[in-house]
GROMACS .gro file of C-alpha atoms in nm:
model
  373
    1UNK     CA    1  -4.896   0.537  -5.585
    2UNK     CA    2  -4.650   0.319  -5.393
    3UNK     CA    3  -4.365   0.458  -5.604
    4UNK     CA    4  -4.471   0.819  -5.541
    5UNK     CA    5  -4.499   0.753  -5.167
    6UNK     CA    6  -4.155   0.590  -5.172
    7UNK     CA    7  -4.002   0.894  -5.347
    8UNK     CA    8  -4.166   1.133  -5.099
    9UNK     CA    9  -4.025   0.936  -4.807
   10UNK     CA   10  -3.680   0.934  -4.967
   11UNK     CA   11  -3.694   1.312  -5.019
   12UNK     CA   12  -3.796   1.367  -4.658
   13UNK     CA   13  -3.514   1.142  -4.543
   14UNK     CA   14  -3.255   1.332  -4.748
   15UNK     CA   15  -3.388   1.661  -4.616
   16UNK     CA   16  -3.351   1.540  -4.259
   17UNK     CA   17  -2.990   1.438  -4.328
   18UNK     CA   18  -2.916   1.782  -4.477
   19UNK     CA   19  -3.066   1.959  -4.176
   20UNK     CA   20  -2.881   1.738  -3.928
   21UNK     CA   21  -2.556   1.798  -4.120
   22UNK     CA   22  -2.607   2.174  -4.104
   23UNK     CA   23  -2.678   2.152  -3.732
   24UNK     CA   24  -2.362   1.947  -3.680
   25UNK     CA   25  -2.152   2.206  -3.860
   26UNK     CA   26  -2.304   2.479  -3.644
   27UNK     CA   27  -2.240   2.284  -3.327
   28UNK     CA   28  -1.874   2.231  -3.420
   29UNK     CA   29  -1.820   2.604  -3.465
   30UNK     CA   30  -1.838   2.897  -3.228
   31UNK     CA   31  -2.141   3.015  -3.035
   32UNK     CA   32  -2.224   3.269  -3.305
   33UNK     CA   33  -2.163   3.157  -3.658
   34UNK     CA   34  -2.502   3.250  -3.794
   35UNK     CA   35  -2.590   3.578  -3.952
   36UNK     CA   36  -2.735   3.859  -3.749
   37UNK     CA   37  -3.074   4.020  -3.808
   38UNK     CA   38  -3.068   4.203  -4.137
   39UNK     CA   39  -2.783   3.991  -4.275
   40UNK     CA   40  -2.804   3.752  -4.568
   41UNK     CA   41  -2.904   3.396  -4.490
   42UNK     CA   42  -2.660   3.107  -4.513
   43UNK     CA   43  -2.856   2.952  -4.800
   44UNK     CA   44  -2.846   3.279  -4.995
   45UNK     CA   45  -2.471   3.305  -4.936
   46UNK     CA   46  -2.420   2.942  -5.033
   47UNK     CA   47  -2.607   2.998  -5.360
   48UNK     CA   48  -2.352   3.257  -5.474
   49UNK     CA   49  -2.043   3.046  -5.398
   50UNK     CA   50  -1.842   2.916  -5.697
   51UNK     CA   51  -1.706   2.570  -5.621
   52UNK     CA   52  -1.488   2.550  -5.937
   53UNK     CA   53  -1.412   2.179  -5.904
   54UNK     CA   54  -1.347   2.193  -5.529
   55UNK     CA   55  -1.368   1.852  -5.364
   56UNK     CA   56  -1.230   1.643  -5.083
   57UNK     CA   57  -1.096   1.776  -4.754
   58UNK     CA   58  -0.888   2.076  -4.646
   59UNK     CA   59  -0.678   2.085  -4.330
   60UNK     CA   60  -0.582   2.426  -4.195
   61UNK     CA   61  -0.466   2.578  -3.868
   62UNK     CA   62  -0.355   2.904  -3.715
   63UNK     CA   63  -0.502   3.225  -3.579
   64UNK     CA   64  -0.769   3.182  -3.313
   65UNK     CA   65  -0.857   3.546  -3.376
   66UNK     CA   66  -1.037   3.455  -3.697
   67UNK     CA   67  -1.187   3.127  -3.571
   68UNK     CA   68  -1.542   3.264  -3.539
   69UNK     CA   69  -1.523   3.404  -3.893
   70UNK     CA   70  -1.376   3.080  -4.031
   71UNK     CA   71  -1.656   2.879  -3.868
   72UNK     CA   72  -1.918   3.092  -4.042
   73UNK     CA   73  -1.736   3.071  -4.378
   74UNK     CA   74  -1.688   2.693  -4.349
   75UNK     CA   75  -2.058   2.645  -4.278
   76UNK     CA   76  -2.158   2.831  -4.595
   77UNK     CA   77  -1.886   2.686  -4.818
   78UNK     CA   78  -1.936   2.326  -4.706
   79UNK     CA   79  -2.310   2.351  -4.770
   80UNK     CA   80  -2.246   2.481  -5.121
   81UNK     CA   81  -1.952   2.263  -5.228
   82UNK     CA   82  -1.949   1.958  -5.002
   83UNK     CA   83  -1.584   2.013  -4.909
   84UNK     CA   84  -1.490   1.923  -4.552
   85UNK     CA   85  -1.269   2.190  -4.394
   86UNK     CA   86  -1.099   2.132  -4.060
   87UNK     CA   87  -0.955   2.456  -3.918
   88UNK     CA   88  -0.800   2.403  -3.574
   89UNK     CA   89  -0.740   2.761  -3.462
   90UNK     CA   90  -0.445   2.662  -3.238
   91UNK     CA   91  -0.275   3.002  -3.276
   92UNK     CA   92  -0.076   3.187  -3.540
   93UNK     CA   93   0.256   3.032  -3.440
   94UNK     CA   94   0.120   2.678  -3.466
   95UNK     CA   95  -0.037   2.758  -3.803
   96UNK     CA   96   0.283   2.889  -3.960
   97UNK     CA   97   0.481   2.593  -3.826
   98UNK     CA   98   0.231   2.341  -3.964
   99UNK     CA   99   0.222   2.518  -4.301
  100UNK     CA  100   0.600   2.517  -4.335
  101UNK     CA  101   0.604   2.147  -4.246
  102UNK     CA  102   0.362   2.075  -4.530
  103UNK     CA  103   0.089   1.949  -4.297
  104UNK     CA  104  -0.190   2.187  -4.401
  105UNK     CA  105  -0.325   2.355  -4.715
  106UNK     CA  106  -0.319   2.705  -4.569
  107UNK     CA  107  -0.253   2.881  -4.239
  108UNK     CA  108  -0.409   3.177  -4.064
  109UNK     CA  109  -0.177   3.426  -3.897
  110UNK     CA  110  -0.231   3.766  -3.735
  111UNK     CA  111   0.127   3.854  -3.825
  112UNK     CA  112   0.284   3.838  -4.171
  113UNK     CA  113   0.555   3.582  -4.240
  114UNK     CA  114   0.903   3.669  -4.118
  115UNK     CA  115   1.190   3.652  -4.371
  116UNK     CA  116   1.317   3.323  -4.223
  117UNK     CA  117   0.964   3.178  -4.240
  118UNK     CA  118   0.942   3.273  -4.609
  119UNK     CA  119   1.272   3.091  -4.670
  120UNK     CA  120   1.140   2.783  -4.488
  121UNK     CA  121   0.819   2.789  -4.694
  122UNK     CA  122   1.013   2.738  -5.017
  123UNK     CA  123   1.075   2.375  -4.921
  124UNK     CA  124   0.699   2.316  -4.923
  125UNK     CA  125   0.599   2.553  -5.205
  126UNK     CA  126   0.784   2.388  -5.493
  127UNK     CA  127   0.898   2.668  -5.725
  128UNK     CA  128   0.729   2.931  -5.512
  129UNK     CA  129   0.697   3.058  -5.155
  130UNK     CA  130   0.444   3.135  -4.884
  131UNK     CA  131   0.258   3.466  -4.920
  132UNK     CA  132   0.034   3.671  -4.692
  133UNK     CA  133  -0.324   3.745  -4.802
  134UNK     CA  134  -0.506   3.991  -4.570
  135UNK     CA  135  -0.856   3.848  -4.529
  136UNK     CA  136  -0.996   3.940  -4.186
  137UNK     CA  137  -0.982   4.269  -4.001
  138UNK     CA  138  -1.089   4.354  -3.651
  139UNK     CA  139  -1.022   4.540  -3.331
  140UNK     CA  140  -0.841   4.379  -3.041
  141UNK     CA  141  -1.083   4.450  -2.761
  142UNK     CA  142  -0.972   4.488  -2.402
  143UNK     CA  143  -1.244   4.315  -2.203
  144UNK     CA  144  -1.263   4.370  -1.829
  145UNK     CA  145  -1.459   4.249  -1.528
  146UNK     CA  146  -1.479   4.524  -1.267
  147UNK     CA  147  -1.810   4.542  -1.078
  148UNK     CA  148  -1.977   4.883  -1.093
  149UNK     CA  149  -1.750   5.019  -1.370
  150UNK     CA  150  -1.924   5.032  -1.708
  151UNK     CA  151  -1.731   5.286  -1.916
  152UNK     CA  152  -1.364   5.239  -1.842
  153UNK     CA  153  -1.113   5.458  -2.025
  154UNK     CA  154  -0.745   5.365  -2.043
  155UNK     CA  155  -0.449   5.491  -2.245
  156UNK     CA  156  -0.138   5.317  -2.376
  157UNK     CA  157   0.095   5.399  -2.080
  158UNK     CA  158  -0.161   5.277  -1.828
  159UNK     CA  159  -0.229   4.959  -2.027
  160UNK     CA  160   0.145   4.889  -2.047
  161UNK     CA  161   0.180   4.924  -1.670
  162UNK     CA  162  -0.124   4.703  -1.606
  163UNK     CA  163   0.002   4.421  -1.827
  164UNK     CA  164   0.356   4.456  -1.689
  165UNK     CA  165   0.230   4.427  -1.328
  166UNK     CA  166   0.337   4.785  -1.249
  167UNK     CA  167  -0.025   4.885  -1.172
  168UNK     CA  168  -0.189   4.621  -0.954
  169UNK     CA  169  -0.510   4.775  -0.816
  170UNK     CA  170  -0.812   4.914  -1.001
  171UNK     CA  171  -0.821   5.226  -0.782
  172UNK     CA  172  -0.463   5.321  -0.879
  173UNK     CA  173  -0.410   5.696  -0.924
  174UNK     CA  174  -0.333   5.661  -1.297
  175UNK     CA  175  -0.665   5.486  -1.363
  176UNK     CA  176  -0.851   5.736  -1.141
  177UNK     CA  177  -0.710   6.024  -1.344
  178UNK     CA  178  -0.855   5.879  -1.666
  179UNK     CA  179  -1.188   5.793  -1.499
  180UNK     CA  180  -1.262   6.076  -1.253
  181UNK     CA  181  -1.633   5.998  -1.217
  182UNK     CA  182  -1.602   5.619  -1.189
  183UNK     CA  183  -1.630   5.434  -0.857
  184UNK     CA  184  -1.312   5.231  -0.886
  185UNK     CA  185  -1.288   4.950  -0.629
  186UNK     CA  186  -0.988   4.853  -0.418
  187UNK     CA  187  -0.963   4.534  -0.621
  188UNK     CA  188  -0.660   4.343  -0.743
  189UNK     CA  189  -0.602   4.344  -1.120
  190UNK     CA  190  -0.567   4.008  -1.292
  191UNK     CA  191  -0.422   4.068  -1.639
  192UNK     CA  192  -0.476   3.773  -1.873
  193UNK     CA  193  -0.245   3.704  -2.169
  194UNK     CA  194  -0.202   3.423  -2.422
  195UNK     CA  195  -0.009   3.115  -2.312
  196UNK     CA  196   0.096   3.009  -2.664
  197UNK     CA  197   0.260   3.193  -2.955
  198UNK     CA  198  -0.007   3.431  -3.078
  199UNK     CA  199  -0.043   3.690  -3.351
  200UNK     CA  200  -0.290   3.872  -3.126
  201UNK     CA  201  -0.014   3.906  -2.868
  202UNK     CA  202   0.221   4.026  -3.142
  203UNK     CA  203  -0.023   4.299  -3.249
  204UNK     CA  204  -0.107   4.402  -2.893
  205UNK     CA  205   0.259   4.439  -2.801
  206UNK     CA  206   0.338   4.618  -3.130
  207UNK     CA  207   0.078   4.874  -3.025
  208UNK     CA  208   0.243   4.919  -2.684
  209UNK     CA  209   0.592   4.942  -2.837
  210UNK     CA  210   0.476   5.201  -3.092
  211UNK     CA  211   0.279   5.418  -2.851
  212UNK     CA  212   0.457   5.395  -2.516
  213UNK     CA  213   0.810   5.253  -2.557
  214UNK     CA  214   0.923   5.400  -2.223
  215UNK     CA  215   0.667   5.183  -2.044
  216UNK     CA  216   0.696   4.870  -2.258
  217UNK     CA  217   1.060   4.774  -2.296
  218UNK     CA  218   1.010   4.423  -2.438
  219UNK     CA  219   1.104   4.339  -2.795
  220UNK     CA  220   0.761   4.203  -2.883
  221UNK     CA  221   0.668   3.907  -3.099
  222UNK     CA  222   0.419   3.621  -3.077
  223UNK     CA  223   0.542   3.499  -2.735
  224UNK     CA  224   0.435   3.687  -2.420
  225UNK     CA  225   0.739   3.836  -2.248
  226UNK     CA  226   0.619   4.049  -1.957
  227UNK     CA  227   0.634   3.929  -1.598
  228UNK     CA  228   0.334   3.820  -1.396
  229UNK     CA  229  -0.025   3.803  -1.509
  230UNK     CA  230  -0.241   3.501  -1.590
  231UNK     CA  231  -0.192   3.284  -1.900
  232UNK     CA  232  -0.472   3.121  -2.099
  233UNK     CA  233  -0.491   2.933  -2.427
  234UNK     CA  234  -0.645   3.099  -2.731
  235UNK     CA  235  -0.861   3.409  -2.750
  236UNK     CA  236  -1.151   3.202  -2.618
  237UNK     CA  237  -0.946   3.100  -2.313
  238UNK     CA  238  -0.845   3.459  -2.233
  239UNK     CA  239  -1.205   3.579  -2.272
  240UNK     CA  240  -1.328   3.299  -2.044
  241UNK     CA  241  -1.067   3.393  -1.784
  242UNK     CA  242  -1.189   3.754  -1.782
  243UNK     CA  243  -1.555   3.652  -1.753
  244UNK     CA  244  -1.489   3.418  -1.462
  245UNK     CA  245  -1.265   3.643  -1.248
  246UNK     CA  246  -1.356   3.973  -1.087
  247UNK     CA  247  -1.078   4.226  -1.139
  248UNK     CA  248  -0.967   4.063  -1.465
  249UNK     CA  249  -0.870   4.228  -1.793
  250UNK     CA  250  -0.752   4.065  -2.116
  251UNK     CA  251  -0.704   4.120  -2.489
  252UNK     CA  252  -0.891   3.935  -2.764
  253UNK     CA  253  -1.088   4.000  -3.080
  254UNK     CA  254  -1.422   4.179  -3.056
  255UNK     CA  255  -1.618   3.865  -3.147
  256UNK     CA  256  -1.503   3.713  -2.816
  257UNK     CA  257  -1.618   4.013  -2.612
  258UNK     CA  258  -1.990   3.938  -2.612
  259UNK     CA  259  -2.168   4.013  -2.282
  260UNK     CA  260  -1.856   4.189  -2.157
  261UNK     CA  261  -1.750   4.548  -2.091
  262UNK     CA  262  -1.469   4.676  -2.315
  263UNK     CA  263  -1.217   4.956  -2.265
  264UNK     CA  264  -1.235   5.282  -2.459
  265UNK     CA  265  -0.881   5.386  -2.552
  266UNK     CA  266  -0.768   5.745  -2.510
  267UNK     CA  267  -0.561   5.806  -2.824
  268UNK     CA  268  -0.523   6.183  -2.818
  269UNK     CA  269  -0.841   6.229  -3.021
  270UNK     CA  270  -1.118   6.438  -2.862
  271UNK     CA  271  -1.314   6.129  -2.760
  272UNK     CA  272  -1.179   5.793  -2.638
  273UNK     CA  273  -1.250   5.522  -2.895
  274UNK     CA  274  -1.436   5.198  -2.827
  275UNK     CA  275  -1.365   4.885  -3.033
  276UNK     CA  276  -1.610   4.834  -3.320
  277UNK     CA  277  -1.597   4.706  -3.675
  278UNK     CA  278  -1.634   5.062  -3.805
  279UNK     CA  279  -1.356   5.202  -3.585
  280UNK     CA  280  -1.128   4.916  -3.693
  281UNK     CA  281  -1.203   4.963  -4.062
  282UNK     CA  282  -1.116   5.332  -4.024
  283UNK     CA  283  -0.770   5.231  -3.902
  284UNK     CA  284  -0.714   4.949  -4.157
  285UNK     CA  285  -0.806   5.185  -4.442
  286UNK     CA  286  -0.490   5.381  -4.361
  287UNK     CA  287  -0.269   5.069  -4.375
  288UNK     CA  288   0.004   5.042  -4.639
  289UNK     CA  289   0.095   4.733  -4.840
  290UNK     CA  290   0.459   4.657  -4.756
  291UNK     CA  291   0.479   4.305  -4.903
  292UNK     CA  292   0.660   4.248  -5.231
  293UNK     CA  293   0.552   4.050  -5.537
  294UNK     CA  294   0.232   3.859  -5.466
  295UNK     CA  295   0.270   3.912  -5.090
  296UNK     CA  296   0.019   4.163  -4.950
  297UNK     CA  297   0.149   4.215  -4.595
  298UNK     CA  298   0.023   4.542  -4.443
  299UNK     CA  299   0.168   4.799  -4.206
  300UNK     CA  300  -0.092   4.928  -3.958
  301UNK     CA  301  -0.094   5.270  -3.791
  302UNK     CA  302  -0.097   5.198  -3.416
  303UNK     CA  303  -0.034   5.565  -3.337
  304UNK     CA  304  -0.344   5.705  -3.505
  305UNK     CA  305  -0.513   6.001  -3.337
  306UNK     CA  306  -0.787   6.031  -3.597
  307UNK     CA  307  -1.136   6.079  -3.458
  308UNK     CA  308  -1.324   5.748  -3.444
  309UNK     CA  309  -1.021   5.535  -3.542
  310UNK     CA  310  -0.947   5.252  -3.299
  311UNK     CA  311  -0.569   5.207  -3.275
  312UNK     CA  312  -0.550   4.850  -3.149
  313UNK     CA  313  -0.639   4.664  -3.467
  314UNK     CA  314  -0.516   4.348  -3.632
  315UNK     CA  315  -0.536   4.190  -3.975
  316UNK     CA  316  -0.542   3.813  -4.012
  317UNK     CA  317  -0.364   3.675  -4.317
  318UNK     CA  318  -0.432   3.350  -4.495
  319UNK     CA  319  -0.091   3.206  -4.577
  320UNK     CA  320  -0.067   2.997  -4.892
  321UNK     CA  321   0.187   2.911  -5.161
  322UNK     CA  322   0.192   3.148  -5.458
  323UNK     CA  323   0.319   2.851  -5.664
  324UNK     CA  324   0.364   2.486  -5.574
  325UNK     CA  325   0.040   2.423  -5.386
  326UNK     CA  326  -0.045   2.052  -5.359
  327UNK     CA  327  -0.247   1.950  -5.669
  328UNK     CA  328  -0.496   1.748  -5.466
  329UNK     CA  329  -0.599   2.050  -5.255
  330UNK     CA  330  -0.537   2.339  -5.496
  331UNK     CA  331  -0.890   2.361  -5.640
  332UNK     CA  332  -1.056   2.354  -5.298
  333UNK     CA  333  -0.806   2.601  -5.151
  334UNK     CA  334  -0.858   2.850  -5.434
  335UNK     CA  335  -1.236   2.816  -5.425
  336UNK     CA  336  -1.250   2.864  -5.048
  337UNK     CA  337  -1.015   3.164  -5.048
  338UNK     CA  338  -1.201   3.311  -5.347
  339UNK     CA  339  -1.523   3.294  -5.144
  340UNK     CA  340  -1.357   3.454  -4.839
  341UNK     CA  341  -1.237   3.747  -5.050
  342UNK     CA  342  -1.568   3.786  -5.238
  343UNK     CA  343  -1.823   4.053  -5.158
  344UNK     CA  344  -2.050   3.794  -4.994
  345UNK     CA  345  -1.761   3.645  -4.801
  346UNK     CA  346  -1.656   3.981  -4.663
  347UNK     CA  347  -2.015   4.055  -4.559
  348UNK     CA  348  -1.992   3.756  -4.325
  349UNK     CA  349  -1.725   3.946  -4.131
  350UNK     CA  350  -1.941   4.243  -4.034
  351UNK     CA  351  -2.221   4.002  -3.941
  352UNK     CA  352  -1.985   3.837  -3.689
  353UNK     CA  353  -1.812   4.139  -3.528
  354UNK     CA  354  -1.512   4.151  -3.762
  355UNK     CA  355  -1.405   4.431  -3.995
  356UNK     CA  356  -1.408   4.373  -4.373
  357UNK     CA  357  -1.084   4.444  -4.556
  358UNK     CA  358  -1.107   4.777  -4.745
  359UNK     CA  359  -1.200   4.735  -5.111
  360UNK     CA  360  -0.870   4.863  -5.254
  361UNK     CA  361  -0.681   4.590  -5.065
  362UNK     CA  362  -0.929   4.302  -5.101
  363UNK     CA  363  -0.940   4.359  -5.480
  364UNK     CA  364  -0.568   4.278  -5.491
  365UNK     CA  365  -0.631   3.966  -5.281
  366UNK     CA  366  -0.891   3.842  -5.533
  367UNK     CA  367  -0.647   3.885  -5.820
  368UNK     CA  368  -0.374   3.702  -5.630
  369UNK     CA  369  -0.604   3.411  -5.538
  370UNK     CA  370  -0.703   3.367  -5.904
  371UNK     CA  371  -0.334   3.330  -5.993
  372UNK     CA  372  -0.244   3.064  -5.732
  373UNK     CA  373  -0.096   2.750  -5.884
   0.00000   0.00000   0.00000
């Protein structure tokens, strides 16, 4: 009897540790890393994960755009495999730099590697090079804080002028023309942008360059180049800035736009398009693979006028060595990336306001991950 009681107490103790560990992982992540109603539970997802000898610890850094998705994935994977994964989310630029310095197992970036970055990666990837694996899709939402205005419509030229400080009041004639029935206040615009090198900035400015080059004469890239505006760190920082300041507008991924109004973009389609996972997937589905070899970099169509296709979309890549990954982290890296690209892993995206990668593309990612060495 004493032995049975002892075993029961031990089992209860272990269960309490497991629950507290799960709560700790949740607390370290974003505000919404759980599944939504109707989604699969974490335990069900964890049960389908193949650990394949994964062990130890993985360090990673990069895109803050995918941070909420990574937090949800890490929670499931760590429960299943016991691997500790530390993903900083300090921005795409920081991630690529850390990867090419050999400090992390993989990086997240909302922009594919540049040719010079591929060359630099060869020093770390012995006998190979860094490659781009598209893993997370999603719309870049334009959140705004304008009292009394619930359904704001803007187009590319107007957005360019707002973020270049050429339009400075919400009752400007150009905004009135797009929103004839809205009660636009005589309120100063505060346009928030990223303070650090950011793939979200790169994608946002690529959209402006592609759609309204006469109004956006900057060369683009991860660093913000326009004059004026307010700077904030990370997508979370920009979103917080918009929430806390009347008259503010900023760009960030849809998962950061909770409890916030978002802009519908007039693209030339019959109806202005709001950001959603479905509208982003519609745009990503038209993307073309432009990478060579094992690299799966995509070219997005920022100029789409298709009904229901949201033009301001990004893809986050996981950057890893095709060959020459560190032996001590290879098994864990492959197992984690294999889970991300799996059907269950991609389901996590739609449960957290991201867009899954279309099947034709993600199938190629799975094959590439299997071949990493």
